[in-house]
Coordinates of C-alpha atoms and ligand atoms in Angstrom, one line a residue:
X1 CA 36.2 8.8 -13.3
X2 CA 31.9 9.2 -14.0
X3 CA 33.3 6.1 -16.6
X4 CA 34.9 3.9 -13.8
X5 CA 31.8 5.0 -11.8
X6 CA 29.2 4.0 -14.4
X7 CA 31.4 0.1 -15.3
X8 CA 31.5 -0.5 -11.0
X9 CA 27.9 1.2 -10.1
X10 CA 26.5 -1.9 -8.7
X11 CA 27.4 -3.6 -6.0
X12 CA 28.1 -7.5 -4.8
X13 CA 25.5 -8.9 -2.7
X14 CA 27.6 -8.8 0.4
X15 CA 29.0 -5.0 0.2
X16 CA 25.4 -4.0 0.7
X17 CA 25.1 -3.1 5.1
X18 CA 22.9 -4.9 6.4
X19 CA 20.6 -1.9 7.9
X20 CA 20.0 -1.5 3.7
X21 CA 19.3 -5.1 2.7
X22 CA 15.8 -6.6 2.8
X23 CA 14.6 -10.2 2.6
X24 CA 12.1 -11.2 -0.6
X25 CA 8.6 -10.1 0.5
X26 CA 6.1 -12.9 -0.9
X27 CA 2.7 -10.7 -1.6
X28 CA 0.2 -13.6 -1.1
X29 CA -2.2 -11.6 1.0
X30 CA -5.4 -10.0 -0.6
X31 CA -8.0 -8.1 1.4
X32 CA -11.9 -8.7 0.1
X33 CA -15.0 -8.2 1.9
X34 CA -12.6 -7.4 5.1
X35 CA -11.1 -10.6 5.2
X36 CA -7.2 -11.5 4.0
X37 CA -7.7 -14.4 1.8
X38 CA -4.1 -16.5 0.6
X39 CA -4.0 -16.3 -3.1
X40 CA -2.9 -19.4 -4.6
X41 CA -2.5 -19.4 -8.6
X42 CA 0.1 -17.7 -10.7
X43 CA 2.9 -15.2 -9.1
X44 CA 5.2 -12.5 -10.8
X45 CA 8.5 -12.2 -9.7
X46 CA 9.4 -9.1 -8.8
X47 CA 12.8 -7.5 -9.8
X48 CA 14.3 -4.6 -8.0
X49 CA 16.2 -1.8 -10.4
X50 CA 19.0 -2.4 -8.4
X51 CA 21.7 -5.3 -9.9
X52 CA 24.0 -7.2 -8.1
X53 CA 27.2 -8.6 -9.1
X54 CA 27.8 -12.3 -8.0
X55 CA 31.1 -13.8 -7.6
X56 CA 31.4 -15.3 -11.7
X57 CA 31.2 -11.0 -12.2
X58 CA 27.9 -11.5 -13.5
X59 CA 25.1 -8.5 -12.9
X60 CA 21.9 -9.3 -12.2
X61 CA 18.5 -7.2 -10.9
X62 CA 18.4 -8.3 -7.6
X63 CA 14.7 -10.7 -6.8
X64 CA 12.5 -9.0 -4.2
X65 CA 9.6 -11.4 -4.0
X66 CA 6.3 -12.1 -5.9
X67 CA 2.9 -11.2 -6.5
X68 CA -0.3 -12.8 -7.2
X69 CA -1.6 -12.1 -11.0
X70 CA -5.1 -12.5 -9.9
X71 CA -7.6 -13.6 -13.4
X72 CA -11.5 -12.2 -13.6
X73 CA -12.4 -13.9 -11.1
X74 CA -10.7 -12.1 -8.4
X75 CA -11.1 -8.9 -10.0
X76 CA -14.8 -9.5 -9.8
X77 CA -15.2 -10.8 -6.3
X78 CA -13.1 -7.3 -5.3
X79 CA -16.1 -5.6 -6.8
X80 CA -18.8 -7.4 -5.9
X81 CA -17.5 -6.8 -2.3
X82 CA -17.3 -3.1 -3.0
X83 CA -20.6 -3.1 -4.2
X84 CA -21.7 -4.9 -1.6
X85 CA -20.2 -2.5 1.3
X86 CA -21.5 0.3 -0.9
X87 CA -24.9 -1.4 -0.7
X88 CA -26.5 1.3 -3.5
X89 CA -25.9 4.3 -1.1
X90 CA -27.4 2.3 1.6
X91 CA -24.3 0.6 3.0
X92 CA -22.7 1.6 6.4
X93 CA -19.8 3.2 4.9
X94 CA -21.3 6.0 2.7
X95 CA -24.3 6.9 5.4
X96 CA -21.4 6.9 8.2
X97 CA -21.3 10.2 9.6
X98 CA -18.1 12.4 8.8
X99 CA -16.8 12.0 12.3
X100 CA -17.0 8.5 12.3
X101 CA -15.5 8.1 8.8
X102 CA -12.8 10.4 10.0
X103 CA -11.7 8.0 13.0
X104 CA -11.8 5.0 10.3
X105 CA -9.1 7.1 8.6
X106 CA -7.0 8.3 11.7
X107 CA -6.9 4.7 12.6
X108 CA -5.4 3.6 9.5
X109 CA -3.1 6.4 9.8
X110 CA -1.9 5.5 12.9
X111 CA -1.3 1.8 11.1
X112 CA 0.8 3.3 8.5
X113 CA 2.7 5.3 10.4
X114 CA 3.7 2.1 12.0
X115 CA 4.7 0.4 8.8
X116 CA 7.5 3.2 8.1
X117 CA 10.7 1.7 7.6
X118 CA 9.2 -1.4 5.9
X119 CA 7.1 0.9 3.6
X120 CA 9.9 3.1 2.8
X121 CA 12.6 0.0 2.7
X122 CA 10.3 -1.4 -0.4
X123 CA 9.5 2.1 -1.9
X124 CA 13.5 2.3 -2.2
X125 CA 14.3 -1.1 -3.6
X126 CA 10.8 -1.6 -5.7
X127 CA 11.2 1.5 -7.8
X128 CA 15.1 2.7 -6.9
X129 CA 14.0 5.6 -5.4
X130 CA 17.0 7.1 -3.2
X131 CA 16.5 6.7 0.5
X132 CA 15.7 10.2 1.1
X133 CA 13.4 10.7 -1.4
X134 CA 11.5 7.6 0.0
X135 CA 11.6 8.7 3.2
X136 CA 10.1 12.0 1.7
X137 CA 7.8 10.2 -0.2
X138 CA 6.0 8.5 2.8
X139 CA 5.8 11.7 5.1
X140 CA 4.0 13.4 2.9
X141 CA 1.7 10.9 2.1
X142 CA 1.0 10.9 6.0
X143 CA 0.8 14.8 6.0
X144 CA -1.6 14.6 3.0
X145 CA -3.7 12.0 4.6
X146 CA -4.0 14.4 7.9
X147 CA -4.5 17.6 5.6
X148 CA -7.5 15.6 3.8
X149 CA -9.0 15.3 7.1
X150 CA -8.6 19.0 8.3
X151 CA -10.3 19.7 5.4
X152 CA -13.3 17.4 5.4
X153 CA -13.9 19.0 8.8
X154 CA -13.7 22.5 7.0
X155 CA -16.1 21.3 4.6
X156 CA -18.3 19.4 6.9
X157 CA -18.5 22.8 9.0
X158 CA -19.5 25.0 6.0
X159 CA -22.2 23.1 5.2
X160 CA -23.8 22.2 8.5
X161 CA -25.9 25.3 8.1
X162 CA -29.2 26.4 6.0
X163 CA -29.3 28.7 3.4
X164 CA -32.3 30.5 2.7
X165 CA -33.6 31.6 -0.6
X166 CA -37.4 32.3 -2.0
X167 CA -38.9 31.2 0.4
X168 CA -36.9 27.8 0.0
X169 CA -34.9 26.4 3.4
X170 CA -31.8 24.1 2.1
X171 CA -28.8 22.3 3.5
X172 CA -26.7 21.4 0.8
X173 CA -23.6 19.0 1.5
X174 CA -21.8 16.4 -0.7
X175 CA -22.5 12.4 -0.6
X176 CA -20.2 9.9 -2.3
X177 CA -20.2 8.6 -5.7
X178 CA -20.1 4.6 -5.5
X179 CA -17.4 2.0 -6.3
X180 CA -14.1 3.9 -7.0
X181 CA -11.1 2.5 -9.1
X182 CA -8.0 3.3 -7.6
X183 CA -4.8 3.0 -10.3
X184 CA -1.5 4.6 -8.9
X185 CA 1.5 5.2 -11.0
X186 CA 4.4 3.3 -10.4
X187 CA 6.8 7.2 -9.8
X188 CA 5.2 8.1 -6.6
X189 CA 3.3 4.5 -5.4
X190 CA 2.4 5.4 -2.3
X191 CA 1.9 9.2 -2.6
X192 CA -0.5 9.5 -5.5
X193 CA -2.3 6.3 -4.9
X194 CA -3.0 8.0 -1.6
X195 CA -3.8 11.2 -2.7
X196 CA -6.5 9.1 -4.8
X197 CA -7.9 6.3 -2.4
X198 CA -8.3 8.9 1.0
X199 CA -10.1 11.2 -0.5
X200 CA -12.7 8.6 -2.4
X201 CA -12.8 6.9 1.2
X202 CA -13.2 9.8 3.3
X203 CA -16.2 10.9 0.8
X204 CA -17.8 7.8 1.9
X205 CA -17.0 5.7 -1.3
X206 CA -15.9 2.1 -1.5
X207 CA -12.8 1.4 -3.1
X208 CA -10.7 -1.4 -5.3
X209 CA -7.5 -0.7 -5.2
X210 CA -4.8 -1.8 -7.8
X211 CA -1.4 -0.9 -7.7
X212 CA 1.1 0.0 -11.0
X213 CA 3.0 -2.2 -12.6
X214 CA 6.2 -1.2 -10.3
X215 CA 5.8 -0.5 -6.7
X216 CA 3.3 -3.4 -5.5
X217 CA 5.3 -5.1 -2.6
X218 CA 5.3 -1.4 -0.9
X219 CA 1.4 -2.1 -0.1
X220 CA 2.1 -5.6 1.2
X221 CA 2.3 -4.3 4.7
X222 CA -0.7 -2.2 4.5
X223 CA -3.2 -5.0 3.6
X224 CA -3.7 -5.7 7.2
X225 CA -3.9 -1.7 8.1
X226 CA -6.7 -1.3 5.9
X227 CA -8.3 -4.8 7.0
X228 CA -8.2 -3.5 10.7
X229 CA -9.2 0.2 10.4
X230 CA -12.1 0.0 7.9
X231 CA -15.3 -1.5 7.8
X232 CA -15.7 -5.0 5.5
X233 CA -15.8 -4.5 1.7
X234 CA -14.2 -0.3 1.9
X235 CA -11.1 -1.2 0.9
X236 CA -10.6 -4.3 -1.4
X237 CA -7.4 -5.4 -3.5
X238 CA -6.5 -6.7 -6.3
X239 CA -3.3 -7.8 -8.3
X240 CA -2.0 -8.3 -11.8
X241 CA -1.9 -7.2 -15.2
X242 CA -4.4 -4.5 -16.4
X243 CA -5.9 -6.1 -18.9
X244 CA -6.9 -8.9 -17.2
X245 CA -8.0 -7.5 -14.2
X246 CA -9.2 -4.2 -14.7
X247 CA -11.3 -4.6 -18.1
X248 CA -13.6 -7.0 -16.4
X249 CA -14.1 -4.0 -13.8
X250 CA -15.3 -1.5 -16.4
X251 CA -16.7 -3.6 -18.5
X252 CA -19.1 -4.5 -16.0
X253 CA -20.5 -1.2 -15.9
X254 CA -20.6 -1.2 -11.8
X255 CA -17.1 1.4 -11.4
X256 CA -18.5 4.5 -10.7
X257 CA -15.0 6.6 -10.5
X258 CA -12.0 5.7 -12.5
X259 CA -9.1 7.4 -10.6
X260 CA -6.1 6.6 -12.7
X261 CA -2.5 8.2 -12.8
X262 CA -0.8 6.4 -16.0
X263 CA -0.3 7.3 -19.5
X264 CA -3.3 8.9 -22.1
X265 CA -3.3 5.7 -23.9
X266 CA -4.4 3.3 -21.4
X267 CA -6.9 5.9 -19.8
X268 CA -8.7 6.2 -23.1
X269 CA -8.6 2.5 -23.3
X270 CA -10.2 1.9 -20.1
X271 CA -13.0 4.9 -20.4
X272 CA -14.5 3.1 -23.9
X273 CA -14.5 0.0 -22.7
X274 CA -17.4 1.2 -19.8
X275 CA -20.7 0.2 -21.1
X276 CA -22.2 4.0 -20.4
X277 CA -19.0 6.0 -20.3
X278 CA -21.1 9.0 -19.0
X279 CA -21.9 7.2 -16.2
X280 CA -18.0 6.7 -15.2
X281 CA -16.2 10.0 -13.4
X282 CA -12.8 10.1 -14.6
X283 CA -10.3 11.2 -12.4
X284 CA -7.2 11.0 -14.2
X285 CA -3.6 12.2 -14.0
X286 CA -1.8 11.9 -17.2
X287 CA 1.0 12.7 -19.7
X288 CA 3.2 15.7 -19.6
X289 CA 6.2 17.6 -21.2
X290 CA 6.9 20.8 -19.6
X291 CA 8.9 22.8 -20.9
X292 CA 11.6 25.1 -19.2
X293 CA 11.3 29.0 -21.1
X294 CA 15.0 30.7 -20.6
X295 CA 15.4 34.0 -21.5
X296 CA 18.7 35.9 -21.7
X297 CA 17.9 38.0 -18.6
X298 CA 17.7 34.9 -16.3
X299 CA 19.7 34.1 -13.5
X300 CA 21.9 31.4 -14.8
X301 CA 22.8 30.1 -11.3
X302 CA 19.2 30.2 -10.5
X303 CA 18.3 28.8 -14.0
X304 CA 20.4 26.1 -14.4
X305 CA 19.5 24.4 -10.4
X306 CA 15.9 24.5 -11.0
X307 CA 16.7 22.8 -14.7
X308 CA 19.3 20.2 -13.2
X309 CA 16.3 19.4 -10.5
X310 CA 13.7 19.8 -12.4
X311 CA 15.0 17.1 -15.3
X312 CA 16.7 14.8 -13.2
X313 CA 15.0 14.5 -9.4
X314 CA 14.5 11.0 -9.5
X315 CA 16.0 10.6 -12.4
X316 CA 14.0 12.5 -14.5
X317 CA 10.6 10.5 -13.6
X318 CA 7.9 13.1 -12.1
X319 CA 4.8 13.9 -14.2
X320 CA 6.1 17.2 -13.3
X321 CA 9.7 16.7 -14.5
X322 CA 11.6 19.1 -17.2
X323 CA 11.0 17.2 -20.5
X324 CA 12.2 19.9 -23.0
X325 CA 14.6 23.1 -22.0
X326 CA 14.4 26.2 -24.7
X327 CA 17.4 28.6 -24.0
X328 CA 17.4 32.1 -25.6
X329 CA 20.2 31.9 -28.4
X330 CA 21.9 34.5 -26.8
X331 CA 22.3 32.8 -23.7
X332 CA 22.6 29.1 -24.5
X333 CA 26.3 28.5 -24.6
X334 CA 27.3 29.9 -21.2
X335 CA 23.9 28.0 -19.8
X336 CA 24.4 24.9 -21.6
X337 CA 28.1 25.0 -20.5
X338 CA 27.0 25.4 -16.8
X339 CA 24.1 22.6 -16.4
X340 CA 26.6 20.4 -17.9
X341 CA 29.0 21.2 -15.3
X342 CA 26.6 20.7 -12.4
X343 CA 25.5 17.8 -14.2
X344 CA 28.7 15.9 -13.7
X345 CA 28.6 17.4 -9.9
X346 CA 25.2 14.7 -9.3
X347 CA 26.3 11.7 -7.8
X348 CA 25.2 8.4 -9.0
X349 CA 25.3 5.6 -7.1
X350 CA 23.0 3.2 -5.1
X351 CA 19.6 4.4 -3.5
X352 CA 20.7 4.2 -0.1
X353 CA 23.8 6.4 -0.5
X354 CA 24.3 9.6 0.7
X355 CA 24.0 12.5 -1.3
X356 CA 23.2 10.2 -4.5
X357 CA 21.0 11.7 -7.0
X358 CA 21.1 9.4 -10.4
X359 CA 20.4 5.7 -9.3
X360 CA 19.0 2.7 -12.0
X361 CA 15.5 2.5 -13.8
X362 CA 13.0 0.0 -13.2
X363 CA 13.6 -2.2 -16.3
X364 CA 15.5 -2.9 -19.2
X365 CA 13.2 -1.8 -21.3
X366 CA 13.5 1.4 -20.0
X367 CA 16.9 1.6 -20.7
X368 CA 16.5 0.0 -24.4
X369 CA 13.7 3.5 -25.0
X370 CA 16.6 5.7 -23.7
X371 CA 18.8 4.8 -26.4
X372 CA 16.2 4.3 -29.4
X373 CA 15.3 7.9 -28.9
X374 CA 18.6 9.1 -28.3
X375 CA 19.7 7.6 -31.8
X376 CA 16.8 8.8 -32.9
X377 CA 18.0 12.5 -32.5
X378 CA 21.5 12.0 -32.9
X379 CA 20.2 10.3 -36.5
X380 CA 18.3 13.4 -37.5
X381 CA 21.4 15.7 -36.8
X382 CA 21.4 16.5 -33.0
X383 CA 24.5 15.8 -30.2
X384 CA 24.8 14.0 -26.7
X385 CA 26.7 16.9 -25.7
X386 CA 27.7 16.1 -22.0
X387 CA 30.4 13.0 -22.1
X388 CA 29.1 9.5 -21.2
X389 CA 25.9 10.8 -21.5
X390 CA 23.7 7.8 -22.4
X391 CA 26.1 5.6 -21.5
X392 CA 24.3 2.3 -19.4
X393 CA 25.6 -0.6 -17.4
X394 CA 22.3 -3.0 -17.6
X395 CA 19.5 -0.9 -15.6
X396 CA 21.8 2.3 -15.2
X397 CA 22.0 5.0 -17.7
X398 CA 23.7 8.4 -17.1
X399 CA 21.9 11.7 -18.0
X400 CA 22.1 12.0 -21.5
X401 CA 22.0 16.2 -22.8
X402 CA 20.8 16.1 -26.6
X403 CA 20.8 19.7 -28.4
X404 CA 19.7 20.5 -31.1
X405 CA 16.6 18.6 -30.8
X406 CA 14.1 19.5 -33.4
X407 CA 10.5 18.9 -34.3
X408 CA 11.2 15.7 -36.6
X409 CA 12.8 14.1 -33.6
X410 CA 11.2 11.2 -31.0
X411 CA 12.7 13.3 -28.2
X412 CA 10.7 17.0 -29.5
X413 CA 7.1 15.2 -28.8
X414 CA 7.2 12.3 -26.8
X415 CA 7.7 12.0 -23.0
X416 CA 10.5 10.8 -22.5
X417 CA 10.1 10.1 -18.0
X418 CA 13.8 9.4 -18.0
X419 CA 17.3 11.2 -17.9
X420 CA 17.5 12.4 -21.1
X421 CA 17.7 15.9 -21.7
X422 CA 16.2 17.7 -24.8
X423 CA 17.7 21.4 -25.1
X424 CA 16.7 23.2 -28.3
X425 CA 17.6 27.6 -28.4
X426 CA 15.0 30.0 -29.7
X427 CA 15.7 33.6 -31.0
X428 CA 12.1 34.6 -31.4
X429 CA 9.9 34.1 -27.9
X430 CA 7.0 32.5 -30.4
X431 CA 9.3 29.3 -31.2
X432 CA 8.6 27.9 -27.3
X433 CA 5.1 29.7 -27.1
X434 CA 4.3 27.5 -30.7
X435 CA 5.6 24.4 -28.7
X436 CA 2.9 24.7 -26.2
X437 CA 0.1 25.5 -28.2
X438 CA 0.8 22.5 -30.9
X439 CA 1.9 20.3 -27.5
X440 CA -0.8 17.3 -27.3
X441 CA 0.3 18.0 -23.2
X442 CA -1.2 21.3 -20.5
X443 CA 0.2 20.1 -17.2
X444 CA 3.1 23.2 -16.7
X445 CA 5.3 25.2 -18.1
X446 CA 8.8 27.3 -16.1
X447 CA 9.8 30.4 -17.2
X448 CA 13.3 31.7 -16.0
X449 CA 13.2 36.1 -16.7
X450 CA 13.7 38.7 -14.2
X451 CA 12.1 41.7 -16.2
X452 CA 8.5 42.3 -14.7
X453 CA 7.4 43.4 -18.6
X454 CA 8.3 40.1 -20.3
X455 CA 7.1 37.9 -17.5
X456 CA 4.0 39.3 -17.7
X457 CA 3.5 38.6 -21.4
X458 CA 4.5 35.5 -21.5
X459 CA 2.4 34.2 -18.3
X460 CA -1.1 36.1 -19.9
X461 CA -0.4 33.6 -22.5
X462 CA 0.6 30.7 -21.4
X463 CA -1.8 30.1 -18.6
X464 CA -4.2 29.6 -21.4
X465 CA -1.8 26.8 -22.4
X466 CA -0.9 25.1 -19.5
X467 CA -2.3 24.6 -15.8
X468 CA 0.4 26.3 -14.1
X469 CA 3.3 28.4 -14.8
X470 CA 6.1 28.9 -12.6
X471 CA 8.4 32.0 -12.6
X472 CA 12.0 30.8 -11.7
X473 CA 11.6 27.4 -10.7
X474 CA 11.0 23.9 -11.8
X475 CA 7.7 22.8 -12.3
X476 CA 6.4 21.1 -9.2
X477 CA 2.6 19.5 -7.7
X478 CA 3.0 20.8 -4.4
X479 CA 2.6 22.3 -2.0
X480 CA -0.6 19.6 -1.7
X481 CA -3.1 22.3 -1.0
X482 CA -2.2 23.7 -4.5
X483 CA -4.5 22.9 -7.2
X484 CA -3.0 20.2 -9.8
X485 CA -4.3 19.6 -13.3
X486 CA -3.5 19.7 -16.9
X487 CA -5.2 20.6 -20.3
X488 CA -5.2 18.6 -23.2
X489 CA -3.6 14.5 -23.1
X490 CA -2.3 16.2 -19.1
X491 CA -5.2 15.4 -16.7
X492 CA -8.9 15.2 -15.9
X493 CA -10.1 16.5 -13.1
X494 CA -8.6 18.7 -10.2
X495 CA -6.3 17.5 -7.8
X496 CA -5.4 19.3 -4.4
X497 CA -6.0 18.3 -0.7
X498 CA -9.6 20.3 -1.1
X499 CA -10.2 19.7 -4.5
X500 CA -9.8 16.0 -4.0
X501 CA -12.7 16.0 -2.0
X502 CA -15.0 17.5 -4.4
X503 CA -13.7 15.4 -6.9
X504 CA -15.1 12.2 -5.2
X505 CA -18.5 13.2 -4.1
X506 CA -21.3 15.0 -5.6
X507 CA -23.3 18.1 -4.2
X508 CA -26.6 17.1 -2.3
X509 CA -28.9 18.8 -1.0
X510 CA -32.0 18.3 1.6
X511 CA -34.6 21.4 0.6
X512 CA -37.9 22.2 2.0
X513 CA -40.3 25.1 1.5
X514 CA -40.5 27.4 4.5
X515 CA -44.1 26.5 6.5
X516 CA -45.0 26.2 10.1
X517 CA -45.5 21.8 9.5
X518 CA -41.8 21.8 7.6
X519 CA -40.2 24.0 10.2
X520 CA -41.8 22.2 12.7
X521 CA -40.4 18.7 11.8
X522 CA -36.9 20.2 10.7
X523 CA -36.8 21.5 14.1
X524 CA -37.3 17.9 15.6
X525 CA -35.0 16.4 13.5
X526 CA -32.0 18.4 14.6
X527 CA -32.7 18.7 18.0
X528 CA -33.2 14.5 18.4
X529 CA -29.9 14.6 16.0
X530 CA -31.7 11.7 14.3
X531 CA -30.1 12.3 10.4
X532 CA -26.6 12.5 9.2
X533 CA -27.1 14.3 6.6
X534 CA -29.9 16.9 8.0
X535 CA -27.4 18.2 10.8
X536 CA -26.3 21.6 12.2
X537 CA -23.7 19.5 14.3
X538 CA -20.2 21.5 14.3
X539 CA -17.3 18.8 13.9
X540 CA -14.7 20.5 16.4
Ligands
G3H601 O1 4.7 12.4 -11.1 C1 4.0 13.4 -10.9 C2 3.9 13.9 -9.5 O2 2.6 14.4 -9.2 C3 4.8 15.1 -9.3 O3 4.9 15.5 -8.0 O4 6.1 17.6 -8.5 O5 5.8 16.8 -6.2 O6 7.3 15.6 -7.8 P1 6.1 16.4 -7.6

């Protein structure tokens, strides 16, 4: 049956409904210095995850359009315009006031919110992303933007009085940073480029904004939001591959914020090849592998959903996503047994099915890592335990469970963002505690006990390894108003709707020694509301 499923997953062109299908999207548009320009040099097709099966029987990833793979020059007329808007600190952007900046953001919110179906239409076929999670995707992107703003407000209202110390009168606030970078990972396109580029705007920063390798048609439809809801040169884009775009931008010197979610590799790349690297904040979501800690007084019905979700929600490719499950020895068989079972219940299928929750990868090459590192541990003495597993029909691969996996294997180490499922038992609890300390990753870690004395043991240590630990349940970012980070190759910086804010703006302050002249002229200044910055204005 999974067999038959796995040989006939993809469909022909015309057993797709028509309320599913969607016409190539041609990405010719670019926004710079608030005007769309038509790009006209090279393309890159664009391929969705999703094959078709044409009448010869042959399977193909079905064509979704193209976009512009813009050279240097682009990349540096995007930040020349950013610079420009930015204007040194002087530009009308970053000495808007916070009310104004927040209507530049509401607008474009309403202009998003517009762009729904289209938005979550691409999301779906651009990355294979099943229907609802897309759908899921986008609201909370909105929900995030409209947090970010509640928050500013908070912020904005905290600091809108003076503190007085020694004698010394000061209002202290926070003022944006420059020209920020914004990189997105191709997982969650719109959602963590998002939770990246609102922030940095609503700081009062100008942004160049360059989306992942997978996942750049989705922002087609949002060129012409940004171009109508923000003054010129705020928001600019730019396409194509990162080396040829993006190194020109650092190497220039003039990015003040690199916000990046993408792999360790490419974020150390980019941070030596800034001219003063101290001068460039980093703000960078990384590499994980969180592990899943099982002990033998779990709930295994408990236990194994969180694992099944936690490995496999979209397919296993979430930052935050199960990469390795330890099982107490004791326990393993009747738990292996079980997430097997509930394995085979996931249906796999087509994004826009009901109910599916396995659909295709974004490339071939995806599926060609799968099975290197699957042979890999099967070479070094471990099994695909769960039948089929691993088995692939061009961009489809079925959850593959591998047990033993041990530390000479690909699959121990190296994050595998996919559906393959390392399992390895432990009798001692030091075997998964040594994992995380000699882990190169910190993002999170799930423990799965329900004894109050061994919870508490474990959690003491491992919060020192890790950024978060969760007590019966997969490892998750949200809820958004949660703090997200990492230690180690996991993450720079704090991400969380607050945090977010810090993170692209500094503190600033306006101070003056208490004396009848200084009073005086404070005085006048907020009562003729003449500064943005010196203000005891309450944002309602
Ligand atoms: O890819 C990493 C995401 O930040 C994970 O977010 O835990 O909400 O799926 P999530």
């Amino acid at each position: 049956m999974i067999k038959e499923k796995i040989k006939n997953i993809f469909p022909k062109e015309n057993d797709i409904l028509s309320k599913y299908k969607i016409e190539p999207v041609i990405c010719d548009d670019y926004l710079v210095d608030g005007k769309i320009l038509k790009f006209k040099g090279e393309f890159r097709d664009v391929y969705s995850p999703v094959c078709v099966v044409d009448k010869n029987g042959n399977t193909t990833q079905m064509f979704l359009g193209k976009y512009p793979l813009m050279g240097e020059e682009e990349a540096l007329k995007a930040l020349k315009a950013a610079m420009k808007a930015y204007d040194r600190g002087k530009g009308l952007w970053p000495t808007m006031s916070v009310e104004e900046r927040i209507k530049h953001i509401l607008k474009f919110v309403e202009e998003l919110k517009k762009r729904r179906d289209e938005v979550v239409k691409l999301i779906m076929w651009e990355i294979g992303k099943t229907l609802a999670d897309s759908e899921k995707e986008f609201d909370r992107t909105v929900d995030y933007i409209l947090d970010t703003v509640e928050a500013l407000k908070e912020l904005d209202r905290n600091s809108s009085k003076f503190i007085i110390s020694q004698g010394i009168y000061a209002q202290v606030r926070r003022s944006p940073l420059g020209v920020v970078l914004c990189m997105g990972p191709y997982n969650y396109p719109l959602n963590e480029t998002y939770t990246t580029l609102i922030p940095a705007l609503i700081m009062g920063n100008t942004v160049i904004f360059k989306p992942p390798k997978f996942g750049v048609l989705l922002h087609t439809p949002l060129v012409r939001a940004f171009a109508s809801s923000f003054p010129p040169g705020v928001v600019n884009t730019v396409y194509g591959d990162g080396q040829t775009v993006v190194t020109p931008l650092i190497k220039s010197g003039n990015i003040d914020v690199l916000a990046f979610i993408g792999s360790s590799r490419v974020a150390d790349l980019l941070k030596h090849q800034h001219p003063k690297p101290h001068r460039l904040k980093c703000v960078l979501g990384l590499d994980a592998k969180n592990p899943a800690i099982i002990l033998e007084d779990s709930d295994i019905d408990i236990a194994v959903k969180e694992c099944i979700s936690g490995a496999l929600s979209f397919n296993g490719q979430r930052c935050t996503a199960l990469k390795m499950i330890f099982v107490h020895k004791n326990f393993q068989n009747v738990f292996i047994e079980k997430f097997v079972r509930e394995l085979e219940n996931l249906k796999i299928g087509m994004p826009w099915e009901d109910g599916v929750k396995i659909t295709p990868m974004p490339s071939l090459d995806r599926i060609t890592y799968f099975k290197e590192i699957i042979e890999d541990a099967v070479s070094k003495g471990a099994r695909v335990i769960n039948e089929f597993g691993g088995e692939t029909n061009h961009t489809f691969i079925y959850p593959a469970v591998v047990y033993p996996v041990t530390p000479s294997m690909r699959l121990w180490s190296e994050e595998q963002f996919g559906p393959v499922i390392p399992f390895k038992y432990f009798e001692d609890i030091s075997e998964p505690i040594d994992y995380l300390i000699n882990s190169n990753y910190g993002q999170q870690v799930s423990i799965f006990s329900n004894d109050p004395e061994r919870i508490s043991a474990l959690t003491d240590v491992l919060v020192n390894q890790v950024s978060r630990v969760n007590l019966n349940s997969q490892c998750q970012r949200g809820p958004d108003i949660l703090p997200f980070t990492g230690r180690k190759d996991s993450a720079e910086g704090t991400l969380s709707v607050s945090d977010a804010l810090r993170v692209f703006s500094i503190r600033s302050l306006f101070a003056f020694k208490a004396s009848e002249a200084n009073n005086k002229i404070v005085k006048e200044i907020l009562d003729k509301r003449i500064s943005k910055f010196i203000s005891t204005d309450f944002i309602l």
